[in-house]
Short mmCIF file of C-alpha atoms in Angstrom, two decimals:
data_model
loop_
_atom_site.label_atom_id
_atom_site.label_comp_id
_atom_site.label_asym_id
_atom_site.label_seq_id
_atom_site.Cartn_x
_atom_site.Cartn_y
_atom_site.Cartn_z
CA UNK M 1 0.00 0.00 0.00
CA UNK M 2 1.05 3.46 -0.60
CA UNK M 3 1.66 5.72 2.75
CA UNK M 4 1.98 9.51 2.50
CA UNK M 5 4.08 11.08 5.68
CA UNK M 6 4.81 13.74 7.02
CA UNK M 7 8.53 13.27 8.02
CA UNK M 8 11.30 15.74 10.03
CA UNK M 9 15.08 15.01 8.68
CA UNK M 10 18.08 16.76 9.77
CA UNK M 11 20.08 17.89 6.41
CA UNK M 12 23.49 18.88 6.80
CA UNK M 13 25.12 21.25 4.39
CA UNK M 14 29.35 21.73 4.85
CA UNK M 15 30.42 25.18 5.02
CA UNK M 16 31.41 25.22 1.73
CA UNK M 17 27.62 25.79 0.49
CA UNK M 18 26.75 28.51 3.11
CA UNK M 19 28.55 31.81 1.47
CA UNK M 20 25.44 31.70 -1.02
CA UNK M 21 22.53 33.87 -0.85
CA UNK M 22 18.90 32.97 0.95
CA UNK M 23 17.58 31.12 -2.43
CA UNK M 24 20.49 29.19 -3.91
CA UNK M 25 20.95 27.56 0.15
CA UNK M 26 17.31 26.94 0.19
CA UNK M 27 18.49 24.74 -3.33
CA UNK M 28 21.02 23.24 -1.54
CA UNK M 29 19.21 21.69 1.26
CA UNK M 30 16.57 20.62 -1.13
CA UNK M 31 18.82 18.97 -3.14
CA UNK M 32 21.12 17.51 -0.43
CA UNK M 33 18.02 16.12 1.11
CA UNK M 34 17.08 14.61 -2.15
CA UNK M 35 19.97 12.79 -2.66
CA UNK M 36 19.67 11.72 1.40
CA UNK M 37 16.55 10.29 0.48
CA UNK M 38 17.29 8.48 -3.01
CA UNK M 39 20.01 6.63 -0.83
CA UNK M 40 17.60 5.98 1.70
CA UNK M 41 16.25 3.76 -0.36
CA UNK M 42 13.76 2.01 2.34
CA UNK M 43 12.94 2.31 5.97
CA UNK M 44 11.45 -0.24 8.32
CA UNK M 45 8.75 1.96 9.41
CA UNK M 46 7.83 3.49 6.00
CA UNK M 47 8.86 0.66 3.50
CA UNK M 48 10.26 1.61 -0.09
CA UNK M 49 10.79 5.27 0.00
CA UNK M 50 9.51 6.52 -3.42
CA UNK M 51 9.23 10.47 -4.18
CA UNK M 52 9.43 13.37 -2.28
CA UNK M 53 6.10 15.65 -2.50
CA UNK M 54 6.28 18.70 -0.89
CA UNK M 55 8.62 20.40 1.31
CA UNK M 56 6.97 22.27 4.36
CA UNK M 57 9.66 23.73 6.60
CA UNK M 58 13.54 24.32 6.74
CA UNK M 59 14.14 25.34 10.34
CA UNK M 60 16.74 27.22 11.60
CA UNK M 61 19.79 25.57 10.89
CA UNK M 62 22.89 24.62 14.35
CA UNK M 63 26.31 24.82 13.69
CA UNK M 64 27.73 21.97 13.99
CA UNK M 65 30.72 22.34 16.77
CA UNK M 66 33.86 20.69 14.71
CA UNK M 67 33.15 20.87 11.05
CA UNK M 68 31.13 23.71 11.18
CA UNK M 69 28.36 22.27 8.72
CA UNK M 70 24.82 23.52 9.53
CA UNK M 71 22.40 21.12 10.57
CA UNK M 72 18.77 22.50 9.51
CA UNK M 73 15.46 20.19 10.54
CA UNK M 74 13.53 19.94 7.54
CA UNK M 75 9.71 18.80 7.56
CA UNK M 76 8.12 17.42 4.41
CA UNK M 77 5.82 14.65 2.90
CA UNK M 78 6.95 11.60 1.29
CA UNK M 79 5.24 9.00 -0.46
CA UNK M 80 6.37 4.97 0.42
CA UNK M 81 5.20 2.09 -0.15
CA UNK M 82 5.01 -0.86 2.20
CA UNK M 83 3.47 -4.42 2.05
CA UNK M 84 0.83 -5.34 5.08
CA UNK M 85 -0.15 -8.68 6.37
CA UNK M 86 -3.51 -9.06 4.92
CA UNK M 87 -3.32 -7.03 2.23
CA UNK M 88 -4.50 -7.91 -1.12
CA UNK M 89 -2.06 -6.66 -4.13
CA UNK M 90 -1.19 -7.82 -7.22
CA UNK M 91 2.13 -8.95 -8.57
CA UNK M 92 4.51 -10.24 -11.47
CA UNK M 93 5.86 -14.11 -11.64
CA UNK M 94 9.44 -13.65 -12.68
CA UNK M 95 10.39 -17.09 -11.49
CA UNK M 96 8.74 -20.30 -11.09
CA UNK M 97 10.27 -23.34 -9.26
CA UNK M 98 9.26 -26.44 -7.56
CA UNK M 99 8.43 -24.77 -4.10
CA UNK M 100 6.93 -21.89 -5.34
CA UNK M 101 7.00 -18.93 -7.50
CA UNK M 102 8.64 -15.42 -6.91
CA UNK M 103 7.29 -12.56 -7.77
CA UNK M 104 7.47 -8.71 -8.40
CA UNK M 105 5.32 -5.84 -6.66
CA UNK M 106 5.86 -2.57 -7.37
CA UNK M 107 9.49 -1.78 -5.47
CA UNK M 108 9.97 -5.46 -4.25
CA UNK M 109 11.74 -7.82 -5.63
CA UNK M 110 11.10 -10.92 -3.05
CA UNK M 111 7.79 -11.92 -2.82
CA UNK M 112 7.61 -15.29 -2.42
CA UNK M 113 4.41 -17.70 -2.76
CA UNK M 114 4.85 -21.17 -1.44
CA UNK M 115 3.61 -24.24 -3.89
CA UNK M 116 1.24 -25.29 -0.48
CA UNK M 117 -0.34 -21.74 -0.27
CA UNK M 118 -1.14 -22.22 -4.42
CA UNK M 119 -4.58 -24.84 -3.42
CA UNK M 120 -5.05 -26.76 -6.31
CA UNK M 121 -2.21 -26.02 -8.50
CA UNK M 122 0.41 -28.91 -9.86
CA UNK M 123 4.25 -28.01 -10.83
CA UNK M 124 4.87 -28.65 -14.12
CA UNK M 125 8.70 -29.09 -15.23
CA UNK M 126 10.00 -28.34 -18.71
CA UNK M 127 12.15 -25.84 -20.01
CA UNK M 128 9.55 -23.20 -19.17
CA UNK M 129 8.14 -24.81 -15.47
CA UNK M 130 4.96 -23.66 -14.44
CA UNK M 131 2.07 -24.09 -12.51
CA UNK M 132 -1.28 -25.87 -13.96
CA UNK M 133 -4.87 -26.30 -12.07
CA UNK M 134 -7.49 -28.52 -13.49
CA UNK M 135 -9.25 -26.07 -14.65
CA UNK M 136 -6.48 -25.19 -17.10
CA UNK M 137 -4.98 -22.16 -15.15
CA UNK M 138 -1.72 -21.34 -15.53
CA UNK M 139 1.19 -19.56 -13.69
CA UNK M 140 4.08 -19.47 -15.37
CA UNK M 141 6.52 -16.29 -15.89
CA UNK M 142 4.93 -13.54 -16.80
CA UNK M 143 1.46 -14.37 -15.60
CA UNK M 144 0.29 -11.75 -13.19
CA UNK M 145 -1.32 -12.83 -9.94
CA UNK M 146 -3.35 -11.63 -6.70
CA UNK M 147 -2.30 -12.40 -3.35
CA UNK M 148 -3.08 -11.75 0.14
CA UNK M 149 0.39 -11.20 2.18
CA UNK M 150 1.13 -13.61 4.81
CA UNK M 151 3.59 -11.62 5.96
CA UNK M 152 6.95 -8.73 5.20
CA UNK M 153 10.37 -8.97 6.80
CA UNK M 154 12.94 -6.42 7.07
CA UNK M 155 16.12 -7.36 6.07
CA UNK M 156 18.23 -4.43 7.26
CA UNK M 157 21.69 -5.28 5.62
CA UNK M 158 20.10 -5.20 2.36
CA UNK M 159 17.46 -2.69 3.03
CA UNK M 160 14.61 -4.34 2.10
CA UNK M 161 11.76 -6.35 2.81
CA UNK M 162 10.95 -9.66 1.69
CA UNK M 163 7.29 -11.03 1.45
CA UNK M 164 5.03 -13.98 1.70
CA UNK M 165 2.23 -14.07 0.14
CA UNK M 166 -0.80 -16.89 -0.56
CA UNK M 167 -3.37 -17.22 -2.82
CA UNK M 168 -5.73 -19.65 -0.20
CA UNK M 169 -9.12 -18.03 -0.38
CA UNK M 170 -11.48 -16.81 -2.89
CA UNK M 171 -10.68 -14.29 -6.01
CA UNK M 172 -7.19 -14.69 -5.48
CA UNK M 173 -5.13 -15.79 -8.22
CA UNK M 174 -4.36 -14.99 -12.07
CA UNK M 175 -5.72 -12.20 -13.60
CA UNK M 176 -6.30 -10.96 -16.65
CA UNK M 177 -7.69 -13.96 -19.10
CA UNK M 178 -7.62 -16.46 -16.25
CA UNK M 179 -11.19 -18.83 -15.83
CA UNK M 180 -11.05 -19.25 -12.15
CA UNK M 181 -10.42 -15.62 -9.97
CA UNK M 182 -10.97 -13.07 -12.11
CA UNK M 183 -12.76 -10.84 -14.54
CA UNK M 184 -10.60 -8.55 -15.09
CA UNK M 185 -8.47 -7.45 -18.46
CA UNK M 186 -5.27 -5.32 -16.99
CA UNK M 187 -3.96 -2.67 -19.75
CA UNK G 1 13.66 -3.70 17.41
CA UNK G 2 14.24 -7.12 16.81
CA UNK G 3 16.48 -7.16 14.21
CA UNK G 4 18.43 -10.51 14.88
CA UNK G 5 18.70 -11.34 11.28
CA UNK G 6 16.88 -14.91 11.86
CA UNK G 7 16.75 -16.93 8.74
CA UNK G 8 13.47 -17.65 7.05
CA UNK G 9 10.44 -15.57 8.27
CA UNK G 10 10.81 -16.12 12.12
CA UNK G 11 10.75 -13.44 14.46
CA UNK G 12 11.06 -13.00 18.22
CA UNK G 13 8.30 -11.04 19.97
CA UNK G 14 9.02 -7.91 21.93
CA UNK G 15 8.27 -7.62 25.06
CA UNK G 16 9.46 -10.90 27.04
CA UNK G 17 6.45 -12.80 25.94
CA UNK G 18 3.57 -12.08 28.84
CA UNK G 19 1.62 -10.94 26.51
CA UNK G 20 3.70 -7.39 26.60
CA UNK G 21 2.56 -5.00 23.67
CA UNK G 22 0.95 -8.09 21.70
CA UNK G 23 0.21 -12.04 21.90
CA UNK G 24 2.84 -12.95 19.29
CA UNK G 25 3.67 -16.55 19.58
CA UNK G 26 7.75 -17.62 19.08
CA UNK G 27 8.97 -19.42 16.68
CA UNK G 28 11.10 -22.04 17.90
CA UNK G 29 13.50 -23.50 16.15
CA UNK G 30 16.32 -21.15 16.59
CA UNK G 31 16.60 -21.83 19.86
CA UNK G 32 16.04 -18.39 20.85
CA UNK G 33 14.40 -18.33 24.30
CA UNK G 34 12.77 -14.99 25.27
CA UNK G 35 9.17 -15.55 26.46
CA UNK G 36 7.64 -18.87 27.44
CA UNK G 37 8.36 -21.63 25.61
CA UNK G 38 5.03 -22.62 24.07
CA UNK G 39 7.41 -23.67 21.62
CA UNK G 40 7.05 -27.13 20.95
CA UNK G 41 3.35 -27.69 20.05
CA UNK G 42 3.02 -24.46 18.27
CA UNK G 43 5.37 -23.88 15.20
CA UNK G 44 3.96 -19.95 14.44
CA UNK G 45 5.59 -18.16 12.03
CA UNK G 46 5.82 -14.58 12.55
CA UNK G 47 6.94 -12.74 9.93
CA UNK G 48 6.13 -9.33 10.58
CA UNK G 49 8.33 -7.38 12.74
CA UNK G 50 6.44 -5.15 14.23
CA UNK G 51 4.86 -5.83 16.99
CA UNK G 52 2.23 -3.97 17.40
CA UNK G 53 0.02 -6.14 14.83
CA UNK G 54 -1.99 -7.61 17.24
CA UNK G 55 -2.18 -11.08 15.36
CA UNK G 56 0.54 -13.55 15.60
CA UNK G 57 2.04 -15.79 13.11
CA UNK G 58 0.08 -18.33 11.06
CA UNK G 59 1.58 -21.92 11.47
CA UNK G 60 2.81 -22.62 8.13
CA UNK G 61 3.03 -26.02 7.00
CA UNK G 62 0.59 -28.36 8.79
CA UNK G 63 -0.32 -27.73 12.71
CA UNK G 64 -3.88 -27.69 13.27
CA UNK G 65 -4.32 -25.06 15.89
CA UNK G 66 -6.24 -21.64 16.73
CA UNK G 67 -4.98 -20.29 13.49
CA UNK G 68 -5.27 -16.53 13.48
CA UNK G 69 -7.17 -14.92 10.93
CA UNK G 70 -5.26 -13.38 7.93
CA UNK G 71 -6.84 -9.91 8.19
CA UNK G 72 -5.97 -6.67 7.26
CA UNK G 73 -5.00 -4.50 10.57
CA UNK G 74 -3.77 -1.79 9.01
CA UNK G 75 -3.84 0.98 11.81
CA UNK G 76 -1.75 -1.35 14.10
CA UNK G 77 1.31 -1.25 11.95
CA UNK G 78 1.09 2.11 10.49
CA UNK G 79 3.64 4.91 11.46
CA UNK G 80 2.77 7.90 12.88
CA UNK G 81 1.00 10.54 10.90
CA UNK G 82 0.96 7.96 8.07
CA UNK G 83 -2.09 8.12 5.56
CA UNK G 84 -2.97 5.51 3.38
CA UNK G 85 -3.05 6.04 -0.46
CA UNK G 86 -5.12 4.48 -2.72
CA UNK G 87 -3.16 2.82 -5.95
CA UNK G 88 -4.57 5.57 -8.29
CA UNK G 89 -4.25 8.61 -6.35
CA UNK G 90 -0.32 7.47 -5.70
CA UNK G 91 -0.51 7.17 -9.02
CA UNK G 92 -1.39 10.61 -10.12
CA UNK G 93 1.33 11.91 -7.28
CA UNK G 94 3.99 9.63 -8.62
CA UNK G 95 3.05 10.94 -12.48
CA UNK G 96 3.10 14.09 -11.34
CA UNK G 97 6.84 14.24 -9.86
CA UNK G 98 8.04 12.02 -13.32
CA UNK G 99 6.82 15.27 -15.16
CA UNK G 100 8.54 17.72 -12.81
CA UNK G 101 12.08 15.42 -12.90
CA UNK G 102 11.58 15.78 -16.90
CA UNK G 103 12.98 19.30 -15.81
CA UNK G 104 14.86 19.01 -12.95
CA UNK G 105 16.77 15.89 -14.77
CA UNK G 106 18.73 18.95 -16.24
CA UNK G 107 20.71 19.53 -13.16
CA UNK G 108 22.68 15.96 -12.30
CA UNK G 109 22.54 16.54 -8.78
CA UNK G 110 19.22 16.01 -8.03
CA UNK G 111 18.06 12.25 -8.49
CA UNK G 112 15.09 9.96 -8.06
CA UNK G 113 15.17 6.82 -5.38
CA UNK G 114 15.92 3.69 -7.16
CA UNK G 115 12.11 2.32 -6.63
CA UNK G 116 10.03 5.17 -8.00
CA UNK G 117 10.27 3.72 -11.77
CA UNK G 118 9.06 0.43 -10.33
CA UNK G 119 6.30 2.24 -8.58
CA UNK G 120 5.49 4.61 -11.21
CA UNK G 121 5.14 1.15 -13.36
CA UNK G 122 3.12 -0.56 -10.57
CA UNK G 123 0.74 2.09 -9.95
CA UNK G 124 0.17 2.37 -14.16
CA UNK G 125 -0.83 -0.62 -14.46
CA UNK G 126 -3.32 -0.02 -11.59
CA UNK G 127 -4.87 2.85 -12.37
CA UNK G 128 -8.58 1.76 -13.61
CA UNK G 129 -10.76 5.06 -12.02
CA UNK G 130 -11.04 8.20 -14.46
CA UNK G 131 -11.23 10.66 -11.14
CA UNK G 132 -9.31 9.63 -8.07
CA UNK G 133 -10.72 12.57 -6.29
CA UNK G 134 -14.68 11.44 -6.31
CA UNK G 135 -13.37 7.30 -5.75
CA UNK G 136 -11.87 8.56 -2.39
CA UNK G 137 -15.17 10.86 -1.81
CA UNK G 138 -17.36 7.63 -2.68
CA UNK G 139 -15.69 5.17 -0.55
CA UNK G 140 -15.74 7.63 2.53
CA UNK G 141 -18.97 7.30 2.95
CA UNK G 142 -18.19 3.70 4.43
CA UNK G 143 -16.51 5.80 7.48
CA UNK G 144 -19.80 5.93 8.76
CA UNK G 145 -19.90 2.57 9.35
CA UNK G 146 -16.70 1.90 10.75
CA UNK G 147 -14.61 0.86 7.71
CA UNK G 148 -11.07 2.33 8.29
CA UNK G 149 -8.60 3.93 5.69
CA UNK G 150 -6.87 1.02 5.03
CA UNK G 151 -9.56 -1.24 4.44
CA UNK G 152 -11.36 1.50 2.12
CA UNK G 153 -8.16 1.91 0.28
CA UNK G 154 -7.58 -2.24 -0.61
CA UNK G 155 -11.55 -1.97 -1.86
CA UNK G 156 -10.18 0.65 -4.25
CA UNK G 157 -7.15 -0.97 -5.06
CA UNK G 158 -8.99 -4.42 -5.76
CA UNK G 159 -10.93 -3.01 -7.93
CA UNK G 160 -14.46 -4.96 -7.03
CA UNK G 161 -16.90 -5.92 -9.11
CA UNK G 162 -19.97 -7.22 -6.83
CA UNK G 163 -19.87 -7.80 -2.55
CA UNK G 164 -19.19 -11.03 -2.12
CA UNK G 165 -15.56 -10.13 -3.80
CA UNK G 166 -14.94 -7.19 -1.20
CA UNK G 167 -16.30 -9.08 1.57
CA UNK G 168 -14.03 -12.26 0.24
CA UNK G 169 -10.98 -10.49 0.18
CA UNK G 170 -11.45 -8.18 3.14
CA UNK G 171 -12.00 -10.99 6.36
CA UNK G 172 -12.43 -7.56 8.74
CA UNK G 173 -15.78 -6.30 7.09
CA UNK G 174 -17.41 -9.96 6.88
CA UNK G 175 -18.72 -9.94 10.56
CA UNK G 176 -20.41 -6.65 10.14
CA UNK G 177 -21.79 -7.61 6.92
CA UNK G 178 -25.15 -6.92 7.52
CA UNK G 179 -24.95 -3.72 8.47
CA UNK G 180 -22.39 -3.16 5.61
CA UNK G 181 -24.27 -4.56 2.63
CA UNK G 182 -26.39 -2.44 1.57
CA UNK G 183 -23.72 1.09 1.78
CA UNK G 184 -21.06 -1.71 0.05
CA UNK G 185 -23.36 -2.12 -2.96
CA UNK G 186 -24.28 1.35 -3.38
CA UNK G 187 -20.27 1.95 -3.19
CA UNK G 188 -20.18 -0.66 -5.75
CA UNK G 189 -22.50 1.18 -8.04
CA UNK G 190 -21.17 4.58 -7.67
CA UNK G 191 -17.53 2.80 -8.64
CA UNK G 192 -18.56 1.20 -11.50
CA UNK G 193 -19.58 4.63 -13.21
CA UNK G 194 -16.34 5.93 -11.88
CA UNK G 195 -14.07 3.14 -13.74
CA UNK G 196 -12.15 3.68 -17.08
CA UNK G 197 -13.37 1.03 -19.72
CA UNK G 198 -10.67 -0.84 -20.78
#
């Protein structure tokens, strides 16, 4: 799901920056805090940190004792996105295997779905494995699906999360074409 | 925080276990002991971190026990002064910074976090309403009835076509369903006028 926040950072900007006037310092905290943010990639609180909307408030910046950078508190709202237990989203297959599948949603990259959470569905080897009901529905790379989430972990090293999702209850599965869940055509 | 780095989706609960913040049940296998040791008999799965979610882990793989209901508990887990988006209003948002960076990508300081182009993909292919604006102003009227942000927002998102879908994929509304039938369908109605045809 996608959160909007309102968010307080502390932006430093080195002494270097400061002998410019009101405007072009306003330019550099907004841009230093850009960049902050594009290498914040994710948070464990927020999830996937995507775009910065607005910026509310510089305060007024501290010296900082030794290096004499200025520290100024800036407030402003950022859009994330974050995966919920019990959520129902929709997502990619870009792998298919004999325990499961993995798939793509939106920023994240790990969302796994367990063969035993797929009711009904066989693995299929081949070149091209995939997954086969008997009513003829397939999941095979490519196909796209929707899934409740199980459940999102927070791997900090890497900064992200990691999912588990199921399709074990109704109107949950492939979309677009598919017989059994849905109606829908995507775009 | 509990960020041990346990392998697979196992978590410890906060909170030494009587029942502190939440009644998450440990996982065992680890061999980490904080809480009671219900341990043996119940092999829960906790994946979330965050411990406020109120629900504990789901037993994966096999145990028949009190399995706790997969629901959506949205204002548990979200931060503070968090709002919920629906798919196509992030959408319009995330469109609307990809036109600004079409000037700003002048200057090479400024950049873009690695997962808005994902995003910005995700939320295209998502975006079935013509008018963001009135599908948030239709689906508020459920706030009436007790239907919170987050569950309004996964109705949007889902994109349902009759009740029994919404009340299918959204556990949390099914025990107030009678009260919550009738406002769902009109909901229902009002959406349908409000989606693009494909």
């Amino acid at each position: 799901m996608f959160l909007k926040t309102e968010l307080q950072w502390n932006v430093v900007i080195p002494a270097e920056s400061l002998d410019a006037k009101g405007l072009m310092l306003q330019k550099a905290i907004i841009v230093r805090l850009l960049d902050d943010f594009a290498e914040r990639k994710a948070t464990k609180d927020l999830g996937y940190l995507l775009a910065l909307t607005t910026v509310e408030k510089i305060g007024e910046g501290k010296v900082r004792q030794h290096t004499g950078d200025v520290l100024f508190p800036v407030t402003f709202s950022a859009i994330s996105f974050k995966l919920f237990r019990g959520e129902i989203l929709k997502g990619v297959v870009h792998k298919v295997l004999k325990q499961g599948v993995i798939l793509r949603c939106g920023p994240i990259e790990n969302v796994y779905l367990s063969s035993s959470k797929m009711p009904d569905y066989n693995y299929v080897p081949g070149e091209n494995p995939i997954f086969l009901n008997a009513k003829s529905s397939k999941i095979e790379k490519g196909t796209t699906l929707r899934f409740i989430v199980i459940g999102a972990k927070w791997l900090e090293a890497e900064r992200e999360f990691q999912a588990l999702v199921g399709l074990h209850a109704d109107y949950l599965g492939p979309v677009s074409g598919a017989p059994s869940a849905s109606m829908y055509d995507l775009p | 925080m509990s960020d041990k780095g346990g392998k697979g989706f196992t978590a410890v609960p906060k909170g030494k276990g009587k029942g502190g913040k939440s009644s998450l049940k440990e996982a065992t296998p680890k061999g980490k002991d904080d809480g009671p040791a219900k341990s043996k008999k119940t092999r829960n799965v906790q994946f979330s971190s965050q411990a406020n979610s109120g629900k504990g882990g789901q037993a994966d793989g096999g145990a028949k026990k009190d399995k706790e209901p997969l629901q959506l508990k949205l204002e548990n887990e979200l931060p503070k002064g968090a709002k919920c988006l629906m798919d196509c209003e992030a959408a319009d948002i995330l469109q609307g910074v990809q036109d600004h960076m079409v000037i700003l990508s002048k200057d090479p300081s400024i950049k873009l976090p690695v997962s808005f182009d994902r995003a910005l993909q995700y939320t295209e292919k998502s975006t079935n309403y013509t008018d963001p604006e009135s599908v948030r102003q239709v689906l508020q009227n459920l706030k009436t009835y007790g239907v919170t942000d987050g569950e309004i927002c996964v109705m949007a998102n889902v994109y349902p076509e009759t009740a029994d879908e919404v009340f299918a994929l959204l556990p949390s509304l099914k025990a107030r369903r009678i009260m919550l039938d009738d406002p769902v369908n009109d909901v229902l109605s009002e959406l349908a006028k409000l989606k693009k045809s494909a």
